[in-house]
Coordinates of C-alpha atoms in Angstrom, one line a residue:
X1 CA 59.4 42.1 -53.9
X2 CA 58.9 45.6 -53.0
X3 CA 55.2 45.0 -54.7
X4 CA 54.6 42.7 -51.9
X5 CA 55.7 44.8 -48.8
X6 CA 54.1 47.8 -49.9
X7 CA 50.7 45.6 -49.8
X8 CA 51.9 43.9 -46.2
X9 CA 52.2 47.5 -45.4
X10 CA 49.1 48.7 -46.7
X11 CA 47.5 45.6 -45.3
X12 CA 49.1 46.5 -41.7
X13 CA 47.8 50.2 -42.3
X14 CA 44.3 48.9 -42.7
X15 CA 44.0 46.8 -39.8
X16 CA 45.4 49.7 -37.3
X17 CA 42.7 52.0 -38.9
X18 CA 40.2 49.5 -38.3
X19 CA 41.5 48.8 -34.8
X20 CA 41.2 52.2 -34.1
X21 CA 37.9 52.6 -35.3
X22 CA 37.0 49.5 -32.8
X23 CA 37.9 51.1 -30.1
X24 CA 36.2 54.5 -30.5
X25 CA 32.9 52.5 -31.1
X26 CA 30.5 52.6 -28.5
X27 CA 30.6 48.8 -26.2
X28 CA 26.8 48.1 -27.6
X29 CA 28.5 48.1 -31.0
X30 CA 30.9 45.3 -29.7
X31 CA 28.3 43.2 -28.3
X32 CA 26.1 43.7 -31.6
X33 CA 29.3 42.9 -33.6
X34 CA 30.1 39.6 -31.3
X35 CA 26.3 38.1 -31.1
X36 CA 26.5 38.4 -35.7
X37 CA 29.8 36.9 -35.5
X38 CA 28.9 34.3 -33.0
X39 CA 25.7 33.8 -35.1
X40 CA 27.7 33.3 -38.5
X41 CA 30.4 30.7 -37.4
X42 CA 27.8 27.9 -36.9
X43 CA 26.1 28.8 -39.7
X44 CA 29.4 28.6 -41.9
X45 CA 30.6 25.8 -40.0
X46 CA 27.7 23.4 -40.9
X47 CA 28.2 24.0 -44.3
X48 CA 31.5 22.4 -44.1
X49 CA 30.6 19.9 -41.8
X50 CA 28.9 16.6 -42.6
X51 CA 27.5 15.4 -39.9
X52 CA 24.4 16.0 -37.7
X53 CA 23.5 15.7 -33.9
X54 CA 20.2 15.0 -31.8
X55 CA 20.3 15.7 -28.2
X56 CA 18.1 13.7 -26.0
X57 CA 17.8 15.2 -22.3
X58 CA 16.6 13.3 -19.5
X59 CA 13.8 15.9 -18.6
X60 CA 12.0 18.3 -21.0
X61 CA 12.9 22.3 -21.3
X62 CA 9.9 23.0 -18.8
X63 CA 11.8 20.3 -16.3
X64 CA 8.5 19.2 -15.1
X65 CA 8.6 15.8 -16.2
X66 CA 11.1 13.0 -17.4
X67 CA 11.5 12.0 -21.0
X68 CA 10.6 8.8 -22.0
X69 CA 12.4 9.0 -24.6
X70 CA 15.8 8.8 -22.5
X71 CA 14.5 5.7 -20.7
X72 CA 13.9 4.5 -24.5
X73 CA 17.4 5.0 -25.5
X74 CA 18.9 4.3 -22.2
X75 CA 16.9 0.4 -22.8
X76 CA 18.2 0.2 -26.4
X77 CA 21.7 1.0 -26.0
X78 CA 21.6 -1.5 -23.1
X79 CA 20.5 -4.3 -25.0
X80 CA 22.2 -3.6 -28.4
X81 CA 25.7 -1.9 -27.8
X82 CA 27.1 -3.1 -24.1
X83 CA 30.0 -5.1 -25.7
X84 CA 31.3 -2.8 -27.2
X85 CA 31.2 -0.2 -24.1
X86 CA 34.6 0.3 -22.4
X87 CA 33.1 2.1 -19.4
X88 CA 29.8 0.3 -17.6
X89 CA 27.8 1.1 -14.6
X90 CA 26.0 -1.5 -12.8
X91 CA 23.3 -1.2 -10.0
X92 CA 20.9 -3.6 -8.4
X93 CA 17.3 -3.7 -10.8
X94 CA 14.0 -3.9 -9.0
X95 CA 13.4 -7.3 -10.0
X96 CA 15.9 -9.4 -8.9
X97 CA 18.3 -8.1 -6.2
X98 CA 21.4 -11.3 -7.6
X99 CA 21.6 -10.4 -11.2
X100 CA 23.3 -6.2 -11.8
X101 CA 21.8 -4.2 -14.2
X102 CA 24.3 -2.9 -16.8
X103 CA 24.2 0.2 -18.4
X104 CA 26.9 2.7 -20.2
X105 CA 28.8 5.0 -17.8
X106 CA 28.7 8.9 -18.3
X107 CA 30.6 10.5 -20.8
X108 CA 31.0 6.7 -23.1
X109 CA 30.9 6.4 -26.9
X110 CA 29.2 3.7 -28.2
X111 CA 28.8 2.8 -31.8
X112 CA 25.7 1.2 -34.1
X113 CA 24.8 0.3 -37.0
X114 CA 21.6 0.6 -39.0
X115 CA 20.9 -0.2 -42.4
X116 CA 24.4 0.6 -43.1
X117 CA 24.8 3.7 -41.4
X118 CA 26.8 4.4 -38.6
X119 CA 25.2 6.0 -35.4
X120 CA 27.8 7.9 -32.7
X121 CA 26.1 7.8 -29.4
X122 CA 27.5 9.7 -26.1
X123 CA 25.5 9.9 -22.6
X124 CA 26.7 13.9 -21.3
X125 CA 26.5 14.2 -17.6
X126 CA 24.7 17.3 -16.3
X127 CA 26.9 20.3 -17.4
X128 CA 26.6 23.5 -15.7
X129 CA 24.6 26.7 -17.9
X130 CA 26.2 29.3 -18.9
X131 CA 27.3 32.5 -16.9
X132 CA 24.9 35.5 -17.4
X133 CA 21.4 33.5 -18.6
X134 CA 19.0 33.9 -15.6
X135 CA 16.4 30.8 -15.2
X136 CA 13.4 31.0 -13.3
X137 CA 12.5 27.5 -11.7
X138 CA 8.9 27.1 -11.2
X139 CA 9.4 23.6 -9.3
X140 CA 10.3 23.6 -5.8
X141 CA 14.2 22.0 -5.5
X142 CA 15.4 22.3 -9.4
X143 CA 18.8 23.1 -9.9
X144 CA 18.8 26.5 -11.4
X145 CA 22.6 25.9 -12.5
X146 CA 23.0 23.1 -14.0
X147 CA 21.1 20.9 -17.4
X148 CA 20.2 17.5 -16.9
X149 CA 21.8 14.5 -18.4
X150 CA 21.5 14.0 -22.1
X151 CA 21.8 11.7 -25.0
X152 CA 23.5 12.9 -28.3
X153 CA 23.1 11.0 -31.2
X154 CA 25.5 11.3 -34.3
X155 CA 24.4 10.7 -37.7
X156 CA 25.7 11.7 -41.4
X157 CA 23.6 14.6 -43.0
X158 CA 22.7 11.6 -46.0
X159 CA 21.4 9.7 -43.2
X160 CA 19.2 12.3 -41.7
X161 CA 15.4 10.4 -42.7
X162 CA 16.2 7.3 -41.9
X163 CA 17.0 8.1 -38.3
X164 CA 14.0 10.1 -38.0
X165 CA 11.6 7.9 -40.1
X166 CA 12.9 4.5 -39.3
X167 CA 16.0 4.6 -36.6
X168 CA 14.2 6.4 -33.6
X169 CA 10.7 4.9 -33.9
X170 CA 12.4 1.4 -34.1
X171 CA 14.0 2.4 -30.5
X172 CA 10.9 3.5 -29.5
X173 CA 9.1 0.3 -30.1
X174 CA 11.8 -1.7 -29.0
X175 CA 11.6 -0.1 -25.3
X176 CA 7.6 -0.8 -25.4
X177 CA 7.8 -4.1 -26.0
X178 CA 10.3 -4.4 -23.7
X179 CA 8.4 -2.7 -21.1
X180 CA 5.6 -4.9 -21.9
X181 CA 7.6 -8.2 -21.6
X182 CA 9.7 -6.9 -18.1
X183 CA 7.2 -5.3 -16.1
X184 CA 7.0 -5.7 -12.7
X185 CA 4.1 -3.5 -11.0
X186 CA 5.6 -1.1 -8.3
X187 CA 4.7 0.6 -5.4
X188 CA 5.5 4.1 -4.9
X189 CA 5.7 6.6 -2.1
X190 CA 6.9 9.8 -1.7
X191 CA 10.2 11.1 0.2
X192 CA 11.8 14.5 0.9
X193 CA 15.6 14.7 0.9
X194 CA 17.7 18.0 1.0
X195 CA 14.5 20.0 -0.2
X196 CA 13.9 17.9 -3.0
X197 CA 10.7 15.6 -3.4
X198 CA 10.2 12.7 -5.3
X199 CA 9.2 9.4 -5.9
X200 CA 10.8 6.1 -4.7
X201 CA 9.8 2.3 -5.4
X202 CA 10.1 -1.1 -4.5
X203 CA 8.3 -4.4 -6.2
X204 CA 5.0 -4.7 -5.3
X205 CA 3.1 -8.0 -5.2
X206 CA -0.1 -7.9 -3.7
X207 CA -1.6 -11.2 -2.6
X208 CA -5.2 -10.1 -2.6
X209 CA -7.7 -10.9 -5.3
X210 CA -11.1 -10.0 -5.5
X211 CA -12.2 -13.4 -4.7
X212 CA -10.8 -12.9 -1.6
X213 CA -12.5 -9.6 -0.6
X214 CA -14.6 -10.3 2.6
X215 CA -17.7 -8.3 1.2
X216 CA -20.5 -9.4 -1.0
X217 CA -20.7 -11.0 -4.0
X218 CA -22.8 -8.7 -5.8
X219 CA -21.1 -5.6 -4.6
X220 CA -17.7 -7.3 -6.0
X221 CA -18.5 -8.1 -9.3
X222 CA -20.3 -5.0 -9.2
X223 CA -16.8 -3.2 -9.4
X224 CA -14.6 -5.1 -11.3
X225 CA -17.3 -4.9 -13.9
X226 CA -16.9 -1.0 -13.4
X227 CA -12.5 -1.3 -13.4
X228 CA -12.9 -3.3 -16.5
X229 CA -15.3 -0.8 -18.4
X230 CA -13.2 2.1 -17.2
X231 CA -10.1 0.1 -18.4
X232 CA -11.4 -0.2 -22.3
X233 CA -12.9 3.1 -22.2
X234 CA -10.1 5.4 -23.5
X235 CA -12.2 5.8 -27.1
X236 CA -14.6 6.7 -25.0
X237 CA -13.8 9.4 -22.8
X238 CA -11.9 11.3 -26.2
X239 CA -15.7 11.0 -27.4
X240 CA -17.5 12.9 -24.5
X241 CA -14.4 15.1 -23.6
X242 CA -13.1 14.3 -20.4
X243 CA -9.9 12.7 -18.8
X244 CA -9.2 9.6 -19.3
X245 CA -9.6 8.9 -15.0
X246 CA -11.8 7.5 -12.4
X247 CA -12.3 8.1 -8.6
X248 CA -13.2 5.6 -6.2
X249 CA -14.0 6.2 -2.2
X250 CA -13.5 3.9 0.1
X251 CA -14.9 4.6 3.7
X252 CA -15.9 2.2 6.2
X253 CA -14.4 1.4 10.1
X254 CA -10.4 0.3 10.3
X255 CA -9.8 -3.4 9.5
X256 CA -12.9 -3.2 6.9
X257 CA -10.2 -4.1 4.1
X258 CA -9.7 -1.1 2.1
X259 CA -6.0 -1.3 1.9
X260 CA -6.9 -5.0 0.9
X261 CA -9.5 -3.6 -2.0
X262 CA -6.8 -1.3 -3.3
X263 CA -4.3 -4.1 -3.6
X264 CA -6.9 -6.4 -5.4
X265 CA -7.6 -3.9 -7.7
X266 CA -3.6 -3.7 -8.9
X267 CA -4.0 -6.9 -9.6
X268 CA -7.0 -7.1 -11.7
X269 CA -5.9 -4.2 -14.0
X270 CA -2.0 -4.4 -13.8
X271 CA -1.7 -0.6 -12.5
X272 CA 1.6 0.6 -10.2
X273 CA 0.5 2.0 -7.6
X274 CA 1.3 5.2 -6.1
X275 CA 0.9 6.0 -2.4
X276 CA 0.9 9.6 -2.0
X277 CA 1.6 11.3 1.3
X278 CA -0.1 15.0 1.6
X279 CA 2.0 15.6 4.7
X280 CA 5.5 15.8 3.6
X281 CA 4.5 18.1 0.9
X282 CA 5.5 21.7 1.5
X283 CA 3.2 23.0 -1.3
X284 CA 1.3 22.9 -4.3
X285 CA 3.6 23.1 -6.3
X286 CA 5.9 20.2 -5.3
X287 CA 2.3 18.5 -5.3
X288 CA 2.4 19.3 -8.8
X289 CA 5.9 18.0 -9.6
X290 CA 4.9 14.8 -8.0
X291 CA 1.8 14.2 -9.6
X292 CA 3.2 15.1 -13.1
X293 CA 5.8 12.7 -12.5
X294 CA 3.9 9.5 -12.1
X295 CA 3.1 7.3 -14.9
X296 CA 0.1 6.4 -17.0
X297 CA -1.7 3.2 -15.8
X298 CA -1.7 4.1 -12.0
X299 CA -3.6 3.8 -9.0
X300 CA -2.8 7.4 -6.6
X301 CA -4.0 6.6 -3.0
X302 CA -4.3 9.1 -0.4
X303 CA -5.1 7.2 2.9
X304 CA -6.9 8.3 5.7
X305 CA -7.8 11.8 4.4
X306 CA -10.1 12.5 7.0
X307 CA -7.0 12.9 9.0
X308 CA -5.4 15.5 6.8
X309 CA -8.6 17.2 5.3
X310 CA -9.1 19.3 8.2
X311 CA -5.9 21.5 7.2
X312 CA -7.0 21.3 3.3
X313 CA -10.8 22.6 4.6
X314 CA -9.3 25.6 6.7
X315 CA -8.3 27.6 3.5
X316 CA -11.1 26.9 1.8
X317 CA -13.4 27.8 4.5
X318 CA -12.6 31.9 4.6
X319 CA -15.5 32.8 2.2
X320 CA -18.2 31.1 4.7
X321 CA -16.4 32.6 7.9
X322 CA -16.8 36.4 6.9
X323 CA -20.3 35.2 5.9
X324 CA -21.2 33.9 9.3
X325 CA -19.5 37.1 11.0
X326 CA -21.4 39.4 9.2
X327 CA -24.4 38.1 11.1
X328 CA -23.1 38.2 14.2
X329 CA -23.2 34.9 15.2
X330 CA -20.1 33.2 15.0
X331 CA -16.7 34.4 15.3
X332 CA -14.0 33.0 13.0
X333 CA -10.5 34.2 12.6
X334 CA -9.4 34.6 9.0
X335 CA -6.0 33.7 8.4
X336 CA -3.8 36.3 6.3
X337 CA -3.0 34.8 2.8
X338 CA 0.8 35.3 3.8
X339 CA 0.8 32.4 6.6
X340 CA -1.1 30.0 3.7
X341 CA 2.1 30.2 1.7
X342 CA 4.0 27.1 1.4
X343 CA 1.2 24.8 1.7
X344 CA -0.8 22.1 0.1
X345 CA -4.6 24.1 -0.3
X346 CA -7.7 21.7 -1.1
X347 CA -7.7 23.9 -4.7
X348 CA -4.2 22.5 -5.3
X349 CA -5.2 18.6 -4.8
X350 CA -8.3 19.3 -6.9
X351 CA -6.8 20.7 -9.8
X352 CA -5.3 17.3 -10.5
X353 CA -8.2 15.0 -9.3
X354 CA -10.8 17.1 -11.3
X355 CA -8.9 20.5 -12.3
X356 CA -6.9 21.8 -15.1
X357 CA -4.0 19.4 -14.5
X358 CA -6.1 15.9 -14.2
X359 CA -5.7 15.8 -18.2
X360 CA -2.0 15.7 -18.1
X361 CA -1.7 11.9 -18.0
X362 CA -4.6 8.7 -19.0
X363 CA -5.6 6.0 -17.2
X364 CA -5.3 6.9 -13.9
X365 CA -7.2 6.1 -10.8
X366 CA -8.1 8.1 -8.1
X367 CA -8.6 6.2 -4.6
X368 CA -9.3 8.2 -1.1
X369 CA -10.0 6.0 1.8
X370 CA -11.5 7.4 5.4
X371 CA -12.9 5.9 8.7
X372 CA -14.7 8.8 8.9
X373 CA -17.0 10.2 6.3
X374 CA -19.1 12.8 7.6
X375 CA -16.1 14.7 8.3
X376 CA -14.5 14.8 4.5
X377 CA -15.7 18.5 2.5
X378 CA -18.3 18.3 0.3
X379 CA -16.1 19.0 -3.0
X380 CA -13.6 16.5 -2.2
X381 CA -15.9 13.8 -2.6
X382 CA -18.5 14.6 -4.9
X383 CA -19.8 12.7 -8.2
X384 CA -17.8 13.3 -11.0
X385 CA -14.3 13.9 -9.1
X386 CA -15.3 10.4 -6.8
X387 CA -17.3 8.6 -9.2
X388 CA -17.9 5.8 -6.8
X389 CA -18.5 5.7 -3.4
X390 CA -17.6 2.2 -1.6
X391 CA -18.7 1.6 1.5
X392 CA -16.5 -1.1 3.5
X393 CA -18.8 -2.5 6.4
X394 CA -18.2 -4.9 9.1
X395 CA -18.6 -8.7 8.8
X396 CA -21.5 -10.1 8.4
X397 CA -22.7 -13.9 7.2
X398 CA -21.8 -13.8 3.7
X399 CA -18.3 -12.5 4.2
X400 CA -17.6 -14.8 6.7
X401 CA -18.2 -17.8 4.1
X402 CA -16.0 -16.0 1.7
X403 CA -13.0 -15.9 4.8
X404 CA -13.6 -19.5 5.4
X405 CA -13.3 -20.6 2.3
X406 CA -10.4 -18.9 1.8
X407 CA -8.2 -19.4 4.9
X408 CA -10.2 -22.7 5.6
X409 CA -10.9 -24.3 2.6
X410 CA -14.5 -25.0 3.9
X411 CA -18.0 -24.0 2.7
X412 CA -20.3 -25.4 4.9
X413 CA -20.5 -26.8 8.9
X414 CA -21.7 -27.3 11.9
X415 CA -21.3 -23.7 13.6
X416 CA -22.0 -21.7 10.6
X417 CA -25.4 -21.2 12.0
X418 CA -24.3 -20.1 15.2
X419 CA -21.6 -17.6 14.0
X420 CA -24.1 -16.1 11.2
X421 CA -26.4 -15.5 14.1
X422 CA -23.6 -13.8 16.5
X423 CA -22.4 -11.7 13.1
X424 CA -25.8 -10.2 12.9
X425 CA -25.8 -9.0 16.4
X426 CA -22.6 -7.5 16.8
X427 CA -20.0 -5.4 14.9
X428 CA -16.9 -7.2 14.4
X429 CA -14.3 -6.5 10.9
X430 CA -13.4 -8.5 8.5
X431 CA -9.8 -8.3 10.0
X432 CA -11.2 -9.9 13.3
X433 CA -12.4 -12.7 11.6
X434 CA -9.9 -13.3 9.6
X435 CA -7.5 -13.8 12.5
X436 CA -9.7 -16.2 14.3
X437 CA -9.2 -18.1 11.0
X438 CA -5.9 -18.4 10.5
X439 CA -4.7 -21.3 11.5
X440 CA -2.2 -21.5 14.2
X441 CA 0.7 -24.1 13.1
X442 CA 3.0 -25.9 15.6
X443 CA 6.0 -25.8 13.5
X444 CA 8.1 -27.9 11.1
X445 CA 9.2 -30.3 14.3
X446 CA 5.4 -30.7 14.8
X447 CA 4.5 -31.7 11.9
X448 CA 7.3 -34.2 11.3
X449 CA 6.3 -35.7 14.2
X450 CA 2.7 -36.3 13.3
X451 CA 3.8 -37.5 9.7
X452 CA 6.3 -39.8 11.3
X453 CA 3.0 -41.3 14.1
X454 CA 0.7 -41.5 10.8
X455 CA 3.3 -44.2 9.4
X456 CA 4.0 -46.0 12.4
X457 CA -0.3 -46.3 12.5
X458 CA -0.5 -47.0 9.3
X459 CA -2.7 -44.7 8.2
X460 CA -3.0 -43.4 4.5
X461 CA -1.6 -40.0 4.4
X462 CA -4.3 -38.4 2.3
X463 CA -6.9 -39.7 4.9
X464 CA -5.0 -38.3 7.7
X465 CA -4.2 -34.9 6.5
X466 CA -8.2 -34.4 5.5
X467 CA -8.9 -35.2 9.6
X468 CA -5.9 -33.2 10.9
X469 CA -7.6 -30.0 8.3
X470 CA -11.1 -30.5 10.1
X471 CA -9.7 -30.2 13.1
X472 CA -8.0 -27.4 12.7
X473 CA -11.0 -25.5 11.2
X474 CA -12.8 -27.1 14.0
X475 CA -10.6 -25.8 16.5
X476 CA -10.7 -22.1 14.7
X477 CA -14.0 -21.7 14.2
X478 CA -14.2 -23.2 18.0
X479 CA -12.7 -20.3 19.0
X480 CA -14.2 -17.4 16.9
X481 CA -17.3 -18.2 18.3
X482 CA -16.1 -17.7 21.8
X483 CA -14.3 -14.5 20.3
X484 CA -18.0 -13.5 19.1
X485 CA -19.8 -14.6 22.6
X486 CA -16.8 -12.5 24.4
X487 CA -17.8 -9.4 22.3
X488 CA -21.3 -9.7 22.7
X489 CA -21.4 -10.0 26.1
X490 CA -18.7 -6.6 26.1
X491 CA -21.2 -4.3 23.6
X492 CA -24.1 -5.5 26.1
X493 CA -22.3 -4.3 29.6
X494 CA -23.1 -1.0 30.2
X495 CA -19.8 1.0 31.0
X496 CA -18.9 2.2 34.4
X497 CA -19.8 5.8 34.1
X498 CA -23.4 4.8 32.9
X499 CA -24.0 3.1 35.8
X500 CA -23.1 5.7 38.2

């Protein structure tokens, strides 16, 4: 007994000169002694404990762009482990706006089973970093204090190659083919809230095909021969070195259908498409952000950049002002570098289209349109960053037969002559013609009541519907010839102040 107290005592003596030794010890010597100690415990815990953990986080360390890897698990655990989910949370899917789309709530354990092995999976809501670290955000609008939502997945040490050989990739293939099978091609645009820009969607089905396209028939097969090569090209462009991308310019007068071109050529390749507006952009580098964040297989638009280019030409235009002053001639004011902050330069939309950045992402497509050519720069447009150059003209004779046939159902008639003359003598779009065509219905009464005359005649109703269809297209093409007359006479009166 005494034995034992003289060794508590000794013990007791040992920790009060160690004690006091702590405390004379300079405080790096305490923070050096904490960060080992801190260091050790995980390191001696693991050893003990049999279990392992991957996180999955919803964007990558960098932040710059999402993980599809989350938006794989996120799919799998929604088709595999729902019923066993206490908490859900449900929202209204893209695709249909009756059916909810269930997922697992923040913060909820699920449960699965592999080959026998037992998988722990928890979705962590963003969590707050810790006090002290200091984070430098390089994207306009991150959260500096907080990480993003994660995925952990819990696995026994034994079990540690068949999640990484086997488990994950089988998720991974799963959410492909489910991609595959569930896709439904969107339409993006950008939108600025509280600082922060990104992307929002909605379900976009384009009616026009190219078969529709008021231009001619050459010219169209011309470029979906061109979409298709670029589509199966991927082994390609590795070979030569370049990005997987291609650039197409649209320019012709409004109503010419470019909007309608860019819409038909969604539907032949299966692209989202991503309709990119320069003006609520602050910068380049939330320019950046957005561009990183859209997805392989995508038409970006920019319309109308003739309207926007001016401010995108100003920057770039400083060299050739100090050039012209130098000779006296012209005068330019050179803005100071400071008022250029916060804006999207011409160098900062290039980078992606043909820069350093156009090789993060594949199989992308590039489409500019503009009423106005001659005022676009230079190296906005040329070869190699828009690899085609599509010119959208007015309507002329062949287009016109497209449009008939298509709102008409007719390929040949009496005023075709007439109208293919008046086309080539005046400059009317494809959009003015088209609305001559369409046809003008009276309503459901209306046609009730004809259906209801064509059986008190007894007339067959096959034969009857073919005469009421010719006169209709009569009756339209009637008046697009007195549209056409009307303009012609118009462009031939000299204006007012001519006169004079």
């Amino acid at each position: 007994m005494a034995l034992s107290v003289e060794k508590w005592v000794g013990f007791g003596s040992a920790m009060a000169g160690f004690g006091l030794l702590w405390s004379r010890m300079p405080e790096h010597v305490h923070d050096e002694a904490r960060h080992i100690i801190s260091s050790l415990v995980p390191m001696l815990m693991s050893c003990f404990n049999p279990y392992e953990q991957i996180s999955i986080s919803e964007y990558g360390d960098e932040r710059f762009r999402r993980n599809k890897m989350f938006d794989a698990v996120s799919t799998y655990l929604r088709s595999t482990c729902l019923d066993v989910a206490s908490n859900l949370k449900a929202e209204l899917g893209d695709k249909s706006k009756d059916d909810p789309l269930i997922s697992l709530d923040e913060d909820q354990e699920v449960v699965d089973n592999f080959d026998g092995a037992r998988m722990w999976w928890r979705l962590c809501p963003k969590s707050a970093k810790k006090k002290g670290a200091t984070i430098i955000s390089l994207l306009p609008g991150d959260s500096d204090d907080e990480h993003p939502r994660c995925y952990r997945l819990v696995f026994h040490k034994r079990h540690r190659k068949l999640v990484l050989d086997s488990y994950l990739p089988r998720i991974v293939r799963q959410w492909r083919e489910q991609t595959a099978t569930d896709r439904q091609r969107l339409l993006f645009t950008n939108h600025s809230q509280q600082g922060k820009s990104h992307w929002i969607n909605v379900p976009y089905n384009p009616p026009a095909k190219f078969d529709m396209l008021a231009m001619d028939h050459s010219k169209k097969v011309e470029i979906m021969e061109d979409l298709m090569a670029f589509r199966e090209a991927k082994a390609y462009h590795s070979k030569v070195g370049k990005a997987w991308k291609r650039g197409y310019l649209l320019y012709g007068p409004p109503g010419t259908g470019k909007s309608t071109m860019i819409g038909a050529m969604a539907n032949l390749l299966g692209y989202d498409v991503y309709d990119l507006d320069l003006t609520s952009i602050k910068d380049n580098a939330e320019l950046r952000k957005l561009f990183l964040d859209t997805t392989d297989k995508s038409i970006i638009v920019i319309e109308d950049i003739d309207a926007i280019e001016v401010e995108l030409t100003t920057k770039r235009k400083g060299k050739e002002a100090v050039q012209e002053n130098s000779d006296k001639r012209t005068v330019v004011e050179v803005r100071d570098k400071t008022k250029d902050h916060g804006k999207v330069t011409l160098s900062g939309l290039l980078s992606f289209v043909d820069g350093l950045w156009s090789a993060c992402g594949s199989e992308r497509i590039f489409v500019f349109t503009t009423n106005h050519l001659d005022r676009l720069d230079p190296a906005l447009i040329r070869r190699g960053r828009m690899d085609r150059h599509i010119e959208m003209s007015y309507c002329r004779f062949e287009a016109f037969k497209m449009l008939a046939k298509s709102y008409l159902g007719i390929t040949e008639h009496s005023l075709f002559g007439e109208i293919g003359q008046l086309l080539d003598e005046i400059d009317t779009t494809p959009a003015d013609v088209a609305d001559n065509l369409m046809l003008r219905a009276r309503g459901k009464r209306g046609g009730e009541i004809d259906r209801l005359l064509d059986e008190m005649n007894g007339a067959p109703a096959d034969h009857m519907l073919r005469v009421k269809r010719r006169r209709e297209a009569d009756a339209c093409l009637a008046g697009l010839v007195e549209t056409l007359k009307k303009a012609k006479m118009k462009s031939a009166t000299p204006p007012m102040d001519s006169m004079e």
